[in-house]
Coordinates of C-alpha atoms in Angstrom, one line a residue:
Chain A
M22 CA 87.9 84.6 59.0
S23 CA 88.0 85.4 62.5
G24 CA 86.8 89.0 61.9
I25 CA 85.6 89.9 65.7
R26 CA 88.2 91.9 67.4
L27 CA 88.5 91.6 70.9
L28 CA 88.2 95.4 71.1
D29 CA 84.8 95.2 69.6
L30 CA 83.6 93.2 72.4
A31 CA 83.4 96.6 74.4
K32 CA 81.1 98.1 72.0
P33 CA 77.8 96.9 73.2
F34 CA 78.9 98.3 76.9
V35 CA 80.1 101.7 75.9
G36 CA 76.4 103.1 75.9
L37 CA 75.8 101.8 79.2
L38 CA 78.6 103.3 81.2
P39 CA 78.8 106.9 81.9
E40 CA 81.4 108.7 80.0
I41 CA 83.2 112.1 80.2
E42 CA 83.0 113.9 76.9
L43 CA 86.1 115.6 75.8
P44 CA 86.2 119.2 76.4
Y45 CA 85.0 121.6 73.6
Q46 CA 87.9 123.7 73.9
S47 CA 90.9 123.0 76.0
A48 CA 90.5 124.5 79.7
D49 CA 92.6 127.3 80.6
F50 CA 95.4 127.0 83.3
D51 CA 93.2 128.0 86.2
E52 CA 90.4 126.0 85.4
K53 CA 92.6 122.7 85.2
I54 CA 94.2 123.5 88.5
V55 CA 90.6 123.8 90.1
Y56 CA 89.5 120.7 88.5
T57 CA 92.5 118.8 89.6
I58 CA 92.3 119.9 93.2
A59 CA 88.6 119.4 93.3
A60 CA 89.0 115.8 92.0
A61 CA 91.7 115.0 94.4
A62 CA 89.8 116.3 97.3
L63 CA 86.5 114.7 96.4
Y64 CA 88.4 111.4 96.1
S65 CA 89.8 111.8 99.7
L66 CA 86.3 112.8 100.9
C67 CA 85.0 109.7 99.7
G68 CA 86.9 107.8 102.4
L69 CA 83.6 107.1 104.4
P70 CA 82.8 104.0 106.1
L71 CA 80.8 101.2 104.2
N72 CA 77.4 100.8 105.2
N73 CA 76.7 97.4 107.0
V74 CA 80.5 97.1 108.1
N75 CA 81.8 97.9 111.4
I76 CA 85.0 99.6 110.6
E77 CA 86.3 99.2 114.0
K78 CA 85.8 95.5 114.3
I79 CA 87.4 94.3 110.9
A80 CA 90.9 93.0 110.6
D81 CA 93.1 94.0 107.6
P82 CA 95.3 91.6 105.8
F83 CA 96.5 94.2 103.4
T84 CA 98.0 97.0 105.5
W85 CA 101.3 97.2 104.0
L86 CA 99.8 97.2 100.6
R87 CA 97.5 100.0 100.9
S88 CA 99.2 103.3 100.8
P89 CA 100.8 102.8 97.4
L90 CA 97.4 102.3 95.9
A91 CA 95.6 105.1 97.7
S92 CA 93.1 102.7 99.7
Q93 CA 91.7 102.7 103.1
S94 CA 90.3 99.8 104.7
G95 CA 86.6 99.3 105.5
T96 CA 85.6 102.5 103.6
L97 CA 84.4 103.3 100.2
L98 CA 88.0 103.3 99.1
E99 CA 88.5 99.9 100.1
F100 CA 90.4 99.2 96.7
G101 CA 91.6 102.7 96.2
V102 CA 92.8 102.9 92.4
L103 CA 93.7 99.3 92.4
P104 CA 91.1 98.3 89.9
I105 CA 91.8 101.2 87.6
V106 CA 95.4 100.9 87.9
T107 CA 95.3 97.0 87.2
A108 CA 93.0 97.4 84.3
G109 CA 95.3 99.9 82.8
F110 CA 98.5 98.1 83.1
L111 CA 96.7 94.8 81.9
W112 CA 95.2 96.4 78.8
Q113 CA 98.2 98.4 78.1
I114 CA 100.4 95.4 78.2
I115 CA 98.1 93.2 76.3
A116 CA 98.0 95.9 73.6
G117 CA 101.9 96.4 73.7
F118 CA 102.5 92.8 72.9
R119 CA 100.0 92.8 70.1
L120 CA 97.7 90.3 71.7
I121 CA 94.9 92.5 70.5
K122 CA 95.1 94.8 67.8
V123 CA 94.6 98.6 68.6
N124 CA 94.9 101.3 66.1
F125 CA 95.9 104.1 68.6
E126 CA 95.7 106.6 65.6
S127 CA 92.1 106.0 65.0
R128 CA 89.9 107.7 67.4
S129 CA 87.1 105.3 67.6
D130 CA 89.7 102.6 68.5
R131 CA 91.1 104.8 71.2
E132 CA 87.7 105.4 72.7
L133 CA 86.9 101.6 72.7
F134 CA 90.3 100.8 74.4
Q135 CA 89.3 103.3 77.0
S136 CA 86.1 101.8 77.7
L137 CA 87.4 98.6 77.6
Q138 CA 89.8 99.6 80.5
K139 CA 86.8 101.2 82.4
I140 CA 84.7 98.0 82.1
T141 CA 87.7 95.9 83.3
A142 CA 88.2 98.0 86.2
V143 CA 84.5 97.8 87.4
V144 CA 84.4 94.1 86.8
L145 CA 87.6 93.7 88.8
A146 CA 86.1 95.6 91.7
L147 CA 83.1 93.4 91.6
I148 CA 85.3 90.2 91.6
Y149 CA 87.3 91.6 94.4
S150 CA 84.3 92.6 96.6
V151 CA 82.6 89.4 95.8
L152 CA 85.5 87.4 96.9
L153 CA 86.2 89.4 100.0
C154 CA 82.6 89.1 101.1
F155 CA 83.1 85.3 100.7
A156 CA 86.2 85.3 102.4
G157 CA 84.5 86.8 105.6
Y158 CA 86.8 90.0 105.3
F159 CA 83.8 92.3 106.1
D160 CA 82.5 90.4 109.0
S161 CA 83.2 91.9 112.5
I162 CA 85.8 90.2 114.7
D163 CA 84.9 90.4 118.3
G164 CA 87.4 88.2 119.9
F165 CA 84.5 85.9 121.1
T166 CA 82.6 84.9 118.2
N167 CA 83.2 85.1 114.6
D168 CA 80.0 83.6 113.6
I169 CA 77.3 86.2 112.3
T170 CA 74.3 84.7 110.9
P171 CA 75.1 85.0 107.1
S172 CA 72.3 87.2 105.4
P173 CA 72.9 87.9 101.9
W174 CA 71.6 91.5 102.1
P175 CA 74.3 93.4 103.9
K176 CA 76.8 91.6 101.6
L177 CA 74.9 92.7 98.6
T178 CA 75.0 96.3 99.6
I179 CA 78.6 96.1 100.2
V180 CA 79.5 94.7 96.7
L181 CA 77.1 97.5 95.3
Q182 CA 78.8 100.3 97.0
L183 CA 82.5 99.1 96.2
T184 CA 81.5 98.4 92.6
G185 CA 79.9 101.9 92.3
M186 CA 82.7 103.6 94.0
S187 CA 85.2 102.1 91.7
L188 CA 83.1 103.4 88.8
I189 CA 83.1 106.9 90.2
T190 CA 86.8 106.7 90.8
S191 CA 87.4 105.8 87.2
L192 CA 85.4 108.6 86.3
F193 CA 87.5 110.9 88.3
V194 CA 90.6 109.4 86.6
E195 CA 88.9 109.9 83.3
L196 CA 88.2 113.4 84.0
L197 CA 91.8 114.4 84.8
D198 CA 93.1 112.3 81.8
K199 CA 90.8 113.9 79.3
N200 CA 92.5 117.2 79.8
Y201 CA 90.1 119.0 82.3
G202 CA 92.8 118.6 84.7
F203 CA 96.4 117.8 84.9
G204 CA 98.5 114.7 84.8
P205 CA 97.7 110.9 84.7
G206 CA 94.5 110.8 87.0
A207 CA 95.6 107.7 88.8
L208 CA 98.9 109.4 89.7
V209 CA 97.3 112.5 91.1
L210 CA 95.2 110.5 93.5
I211 CA 98.0 108.3 94.7
G212 CA 100.0 111.4 95.3
T213 CA 97.4 113.1 97.3
S214 CA 96.8 110.1 99.3
A215 CA 100.3 109.5 100.1
A216 CA 101.0 113.0 101.1
T217 CA 97.8 112.9 103.4
Q218 CA 99.1 109.8 105.0
L219 CA 102.6 111.2 105.5
S220 CA 101.4 114.3 107.1
S221 CA 98.8 112.5 109.3
S222 CA 101.8 110.2 110.7
I223 CA 103.8 113.2 111.4
I224 CA 101.2 115.8 112.6
G225 CA 98.0 113.9 112.8
F226 CA 96.4 115.0 116.2
T227 CA 93.6 112.9 116.1
S228 CA 93.9 109.9 118.4
E229 CA 92.6 106.2 118.5
K230 CA 92.3 103.8 121.2
T231 CA 94.9 101.1 121.1
S232 CA 96.3 98.3 123.4
R233 CA 98.2 101.1 124.9
G234 CA 95.6 103.5 125.6
Y235 CA 94.8 106.5 123.5
E236 CA 97.6 107.1 120.9
S237 CA 97.7 109.9 118.4
H238 CA 98.1 109.3 114.7
G239 CA 101.1 111.6 114.4
A240 CA 104.4 110.6 115.7
L241 CA 105.4 114.2 116.4
I242 CA 102.3 114.9 118.4
Q243 CA 102.7 111.7 120.1
L244 CA 106.3 112.8 121.2
I245 CA 104.9 116.1 122.7
K246 CA 102.3 114.3 124.4
N247 CA 104.7 111.8 125.9
I248 CA 107.2 114.5 127.2
R249 CA 104.3 116.0 129.1
N250 CA 103.2 112.7 130.6
K251 CA 106.3 110.5 130.9
P252 CA 109.9 110.8 132.1
L253 CA 111.9 112.3 129.2
G254 CA 114.1 109.2 128.3
T255 CA 110.9 106.9 127.9
A256 CA 108.9 109.5 126.2
I257 CA 111.6 109.9 123.4
Y258 CA 112.3 106.1 123.3
D259 CA 108.7 105.4 123.0
A260 CA 108.2 107.9 120.2
F261 CA 110.7 106.3 118.0
T262 CA 109.6 102.6 118.6
R263 CA 105.8 102.5 119.0
E264 CA 104.3 100.0 116.8
N265 CA 100.5 100.9 116.3
F266 CA 101.0 103.9 114.1
G267 CA 104.0 105.6 112.4
N268 CA 106.8 106.3 114.7
L269 CA 109.7 108.7 114.4
T270 CA 112.1 106.2 113.1
Q271 CA 110.1 105.5 110.2
I272 CA 109.4 109.2 109.6
Y273 CA 113.2 109.9 109.4
I274 CA 113.6 106.7 107.1
V275 CA 110.9 108.0 104.8
F276 CA 112.4 111.4 104.6
A277 CA 116.0 110.0 103.8
A278 CA 114.3 107.7 101.0
L279 CA 112.4 110.6 99.7
S280 CA 115.4 113.0 99.5
A281 CA 117.2 110.2 97.7
V282 CA 114.4 109.8 95.2
L283 CA 114.4 113.4 94.6
Y284 CA 118.2 113.5 93.9
L285 CA 117.9 110.6 91.4
G286 CA 114.8 112.0 90.0
N287 CA 116.8 115.2 89.1
M288 CA 119.7 113.2 87.3
R289 CA 119.5 113.2 83.5
I290 CA 121.5 112.8 80.3
E291 CA 121.2 115.8 78.1
L292 CA 121.1 115.1 74.5
P293 CA 121.9 118.2 72.5
I294 CA 119.2 119.0 69.9
K295 CA 118.7 121.4 67.1
S296 CA 115.8 122.7 65.1
A297 CA 115.9 121.6 61.5
K298 CA 114.3 124.8 60.3
V299 CA 115.7 127.6 62.4
R300 CA 119.5 127.3 62.3
A301 CA 120.4 129.1 65.5
M302 CA 117.9 127.2 67.8
S303 CA 119.5 124.7 69.8
S304 CA 118.7 123.2 73.1
V305 CA 118.8 120.0 75.0
Y306 CA 116.5 116.9 75.5
P307 CA 116.7 115.5 78.9
V308 CA 116.4 111.7 79.1
K309 CA 115.8 111.3 82.8
L310 CA 117.4 108.5 84.8
L311 CA 114.1 107.6 86.3
Y312 CA 112.7 107.4 82.8
C313 CA 109.4 105.3 83.9
G314 CA 109.0 107.3 87.0
A315 CA 107.2 105.4 89.7
L316 CA 105.4 103.1 87.3
P317 CA 107.9 100.1 87.7
L318 CA 107.4 100.0 91.6
L319 CA 103.7 100.9 91.3
F320 CA 103.2 98.0 88.8
T321 CA 104.9 95.7 91.3
Y322 CA 102.8 96.9 94.1
T323 CA 99.6 96.3 91.8
V324 CA 100.7 92.6 91.2
L325 CA 101.4 92.1 94.9
Y326 CA 98.1 93.6 96.0
N327 CA 96.2 91.6 93.4
A328 CA 98.2 88.4 94.5
N329 CA 97.3 89.2 98.2
I330 CA 93.6 89.8 97.6
F331 CA 93.3 86.6 95.6
G332 CA 95.6 84.6 98.1
F333 CA 93.5 85.8 101.0
C334 CA 90.2 85.1 99.6
F335 CA 91.3 81.5 98.3
T336 CA 92.9 80.5 101.8
Q337 CA 89.7 81.8 103.7
I338 CA 87.2 80.0 101.2
F339 CA 89.0 76.8 100.7
K340 CA 90.1 76.6 104.3
D341 CA 89.9 72.8 104.5
S342 CA 92.2 72.1 101.4
K343 CA 95.6 70.8 102.3
Y344 CA 97.5 72.6 99.6
I345 CA 96.1 76.0 99.9
S346 CA 98.4 76.9 102.8
L347 CA 101.4 76.5 100.5
L348 CA 99.9 79.9 98.9
G349 CA 99.9 81.7 102.0
K350 CA 98.6 81.7 105.6
W351 CA 97.0 84.5 107.4
E352 CA 97.0 84.7 111.0
L353 CA 94.9 87.0 113.1
N354 CA 97.0 89.4 115.2
D355 CA 95.6 88.4 118.7
F356 CA 97.1 91.4 120.3
S357 CA 95.2 94.2 118.4
L358 CA 92.6 92.4 116.5
K359 CA 93.2 94.8 113.7
T360 CA 95.4 93.0 111.3
Y361 CA 95.8 89.6 109.6
D362 CA 99.8 88.8 109.4
L363 CA 101.2 86.5 106.8
T364 CA 103.1 83.7 108.6
S365 CA 104.0 81.3 106.0
G366 CA 103.5 80.1 102.4
F367 CA 104.5 81.6 99.1
L368 CA 102.9 84.9 99.7
Y369 CA 104.9 85.3 102.9
F370 CA 108.0 85.3 101.1
I371 CA 107.2 88.1 98.9
S372 CA 105.8 90.4 101.6
I373 CA 107.3 92.5 104.4
S374 CA 105.4 90.7 107.3
N375 CA 108.1 89.8 109.8
K376 CA 105.9 87.4 111.9
S377 CA 106.8 83.9 111.5
S378 CA 107.0 81.1 113.9
N379 CA 109.9 79.7 111.9
V380 CA 113.3 81.5 112.3
L381 CA 114.8 80.4 109.1
Y382 CA 111.6 81.7 107.3
S383 CA 112.1 85.2 108.8
L384 CA 116.0 85.0 107.7
I385 CA 115.0 84.1 104.2
R386 CA 112.1 86.6 103.7
P387 CA 113.8 89.8 103.2
I388 CA 116.1 88.3 100.6
T389 CA 113.3 86.9 98.6
F390 CA 111.2 90.0 99.0
S391 CA 113.9 92.2 97.7
I392 CA 114.6 89.8 94.7
F393 CA 110.9 89.7 93.7
I394 CA 110.6 93.5 93.9
T395 CA 113.8 94.1 91.9
L396 CA 113.1 91.5 89.2
T397 CA 109.4 92.6 88.7
S398 CA 110.4 96.2 88.5
Y399 CA 113.1 95.2 86.0
F400 CA 111.1 93.3 83.7
F401 CA 108.4 96.0 83.7
A402 CA 111.0 98.7 83.0
K403 CA 112.5 96.7 80.3
N404 CA 109.3 96.4 78.5
W405 CA 107.4 99.5 79.3
A406 CA 109.0 101.8 76.9
N407 CA 108.1 99.6 74.0
V408 CA 104.6 98.9 75.3
S409 CA 103.5 102.4 76.1
G410 CA 104.8 104.2 73.1
S411 CA 107.8 106.0 74.6
A412 CA 110.6 104.0 73.1
G413 CA 113.5 105.4 71.0
K414 CA 111.6 104.6 67.8
D415 CA 108.4 106.8 68.8
L416 CA 110.5 109.6 70.1
A417 CA 112.3 109.6 67.1
K418 CA 109.1 110.0 65.2
Q419 CA 108.0 112.7 67.2
F420 CA 111.1 114.6 66.8
K421 CA 110.8 114.3 63.2
E422 CA 107.3 115.6 63.3
Q423 CA 108.4 118.6 65.1
E424 CA 111.3 119.0 62.9
I425 CA 114.1 118.5 65.6
A426 CA 117.2 116.6 65.1
L427 CA 119.8 115.3 67.5
V428 CA 123.0 117.0 66.9
G429 CA 125.3 114.9 65.0
H430 CA 122.8 112.3 63.7
R431 CA 120.5 111.7 60.9
D432 CA 116.9 110.5 61.3
V433 CA 117.7 107.0 61.4
G434 CA 120.7 107.5 63.6
A435 CA 118.4 109.6 66.1
A436 CA 116.3 106.4 66.9
K437 CA 119.3 104.3 67.3
E438 CA 121.0 106.8 69.6
L439 CA 118.0 107.1 71.7
N440 CA 117.4 103.3 71.9
K441 CA 121.0 103.1 73.5
V442 CA 120.1 105.5 76.1
I443 CA 116.5 105.0 77.0
P444 CA 116.4 101.1 78.1
V445 CA 119.5 101.6 80.1
A446 CA 118.1 104.6 81.9
S447 CA 114.6 103.0 82.6
V448 CA 116.1 100.0 83.7
T449 CA 118.8 101.5 86.0
G450 CA 116.3 104.0 87.4
S451 CA 113.8 101.4 88.2
F452 CA 116.5 99.2 89.9
L453 CA 117.6 102.2 92.0
I454 CA 114.1 103.2 93.0
S455 CA 113.1 99.7 93.9
S456 CA 116.3 99.5 96.1
I457 CA 115.4 102.5 97.9
A458 CA 111.8 101.4 98.4
I459 CA 113.1 97.8 99.6
G460 CA 115.6 99.7 102.0
A461 CA 112.9 101.9 103.5
E462 CA 110.7 99.1 103.9
S463 CA 113.0 96.6 105.4
L464 CA 114.6 99.1 107.8
G465 CA 111.8 100.7 109.3
F466 CA 108.9 98.0 108.9
C467 CA 107.0 101.1 107.7
K468 CA 104.0 99.1 106.7
G469 CA 103.9 100.5 103.2
L470 CA 104.4 104.1 104.2
G471 CA 107.9 104.1 102.7
A472 CA 106.9 102.5 99.3
G473 CA 103.7 104.7 99.4
C474 CA 105.4 108.0 99.8
I475 CA 108.1 107.2 97.3
I476 CA 105.5 106.2 94.7
G477 CA 103.4 109.3 95.8
L478 CA 106.3 111.6 95.5
M479 CA 107.3 110.3 92.1
S480 CA 103.6 110.6 90.9
S481 CA 103.4 114.2 92.2
L482 CA 106.7 114.9 90.3
T483 CA 105.2 113.4 87.0
C484 CA 102.1 115.6 87.4
L485 CA 104.1 118.7 88.2
E486 CA 106.1 118.2 85.0
T487 CA 102.8 118.3 83.1
I488 CA 101.7 121.4 84.9
M489 CA 105.1 123.1 84.3
T490 CA 104.8 122.3 80.5
E491 CA 101.4 123.7 80.4
W492 CA 102.5 126.7 82.3
Q493 CA 105.2 127.5 80.0
Q494 CA 103.3 126.8 76.9
N495 CA 100.1 128.5 77.7
N496 CA 101.6 131.4 79.5
G497 CA 100.6 130.6 82.8
A498 CA 102.0 133.4 84.5
A499 CA 99.2 135.4 83.2
S500 CA 96.5 133.2 85.0
Q501 CA 95.0 133.9 88.4
F502 CA 97.2 131.1 90.0
G503 CA 100.2 132.6 88.2
K504 CA 99.6 135.9 89.9
V505 CA 99.2 134.5 93.2
F506 CA 102.2 132.3 93.2
G507 CA 104.3 133.9 90.6
G508 CA 105.7 136.5 93.2
Q509 CA 107.2 133.8 95.2
Q510 CA 109.6 132.6 92.4
Chain B
M2 CA 128.4 75.9 80.7
A3 CA 127.7 78.6 78.0
E4 CA 124.3 79.0 79.3
F5 CA 125.5 79.4 82.8
E6 CA 127.9 82.1 81.8
K7 CA 125.4 83.8 79.9
L8 CA 123.2 84.0 83.3
T9 CA 126.1 85.4 85.2
E10 CA 127.0 87.8 82.5
A11 CA 123.6 89.5 82.4
P12 CA 123.8 91.2 85.9
V13 CA 127.5 92.1 85.2
E14 CA 126.5 93.8 82.1
F15 CA 123.6 95.4 83.8
I16 CA 125.7 96.9 86.5
K17 CA 128.5 98.1 84.1
D18 CA 125.9 99.8 81.9
G19 CA 124.2 101.3 84.8
S20 CA 127.0 102.8 86.6
Q21 CA 128.4 104.0 83.2
F22 CA 125.0 105.7 82.6
I23 CA 125.1 107.2 85.9
S24 CA 128.7 108.7 85.6
K25 CA 127.7 110.3 82.6
C26 CA 124.5 112.0 84.0
T27 CA 124.0 115.5 84.8
K28 CA 123.7 115.8 88.5
P29 CA 121.8 118.6 90.3
S30 CA 124.3 121.0 91.9
K31 CA 124.0 121.4 95.7
K32 CA 122.3 124.8 95.6
E33 CA 119.8 123.5 92.8
Y34 CA 119.0 120.2 94.9
L35 CA 118.4 122.3 98.1
R36 CA 115.9 124.6 96.2
L37 CA 114.1 121.4 94.8
V38 CA 113.8 119.9 98.2
R39 CA 112.5 122.9 99.9
A40 CA 110.0 123.5 97.0
V41 CA 108.9 119.9 96.6
G42 CA 108.9 119.3 100.2
L43 CA 106.7 122.2 101.0
G44 CA 104.5 121.4 98.2
F45 CA 104.0 117.7 99.3
L46 CA 103.5 118.7 103.0
M47 CA 100.9 121.3 101.9
M48 CA 99.2 118.6 99.8
G49 CA 99.1 116.5 102.8
V50 CA 97.8 119.1 105.3
V51 CA 94.9 120.0 102.8
G52 CA 94.3 116.0 102.6
Y53 CA 94.3 115.8 106.4
A54 CA 92.0 118.4 106.8
I55 CA 89.6 117.0 104.5
K56 CA 90.1 113.8 106.4
L57 CA 89.1 115.7 109.6
I58 CA 85.7 116.5 108.1
H59 CA 85.2 112.7 108.0
I60 CA 84.8 112.7 111.8
P61 CA 81.6 114.6 112.1
I62 CA 80.3 112.9 109.0
R63 CA 80.7 109.5 110.6
Y64 CA 78.9 110.7 113.8
L65 CA 76.0 111.9 111.5
I66 CA 75.8 108.7 109.4
V67 CA 76.3 105.7 111.8

């Protein structure tokens, strides 16, 4: 009998990894808010440059993938929440398709499953960082010479820093997930980072030296600066079209996309429910159009990010092989020396890079990119409800436990009715969300700002929902935060 | 041929289901929506400003450690 379960393989490592213990008593509302803000703030404070890496001289192939996964190039947050999100999706899907047996009712199984995710996240970070080191990602690009004497010591420290940081990040996420704070932890971090990026590309007054002199990060600040220095027409035109940092066109597109998302996010079908015990109690159970929230799009970007990391490393390591260029071809942007751009190969067709020597390629690319994003989100949305335990069947079970019934349906009918609504909602929602993201990305060449902000906003909405539920259940108005903010409502 | 029909049928069905669902949805009223946009926009921007302020702390730290 093949008695060993895959889950048990995690057992020897459980003791090695630091783990956050469940709180003795559930923290009260104020404490949770403080924990959440603190975790998010500490996470963004971790964006410090890596030791042994010259942050100003490395070129970044993944610019357009960074903001959806809260990562920053050349810093400790080089991977952001990517390893954690990847590991989470991976194991959730494996468990959902019954490839490993996890009994989510049993506490020890759940804990093992969590540790397994954590181990995978750390191992993934290790793999990424080793690969990127070998690919020469962390080497400075001077424009004159690429050859720096290969010494293993700096590389080793880089790997150690990145792996350690991903362990710390996964602890942040665990802290929030284990009811010390609000919301799915990874989503909180993504939300904060997206918000930070958006506001820094609007009002960021720090400036950086580019090929066109010093430019501010924020588009609005740059506009004001331009108006003072240049003739009015040029000033405004420049603020709308500059390329190095976010420009006003992109900001407007992002705003349009975000308001569309917000509108869709508030669309729902209200199923009438009534309590089985108390006769007079009747209410509605909303099934949202965006049933999976940002997850389908986040999943797609996770897949893309992974594909690009592996693709980039393999193309750099096996430069001499003939077939590797079919996978993707990165060319250093000669102008700024700050980015690598995809120019051809398979990965080019599922990217937003519009730099190609081949005209035909650049005509096909937007189409293939849209198809890829839509299809991936579609399949994810189609299966996620079953995988994550939020399908109609599971909901019906919850209803039964809480003694709620759908009006006009019996127990069995409830599951059927929910199953009729939920898959349509999640698939349609994911389709709409991915279309908006595609639109924003291809109209403005936002370099990921569009998709990042959409995912960030949706994530914050998800977190906000948990906060609101908690607020209502635990009488949040009585807490300190309630007293401060309650007056405004 | 039958397979081909199945293939073309899937998107059509999907669009039909989807648009039916959307037309059945409860949509936010204009007033509700504007309130939502204001609240969420303000919250999101506030989060961003705080995040940006934290990012500003990085500048002196970078000078110190590099």
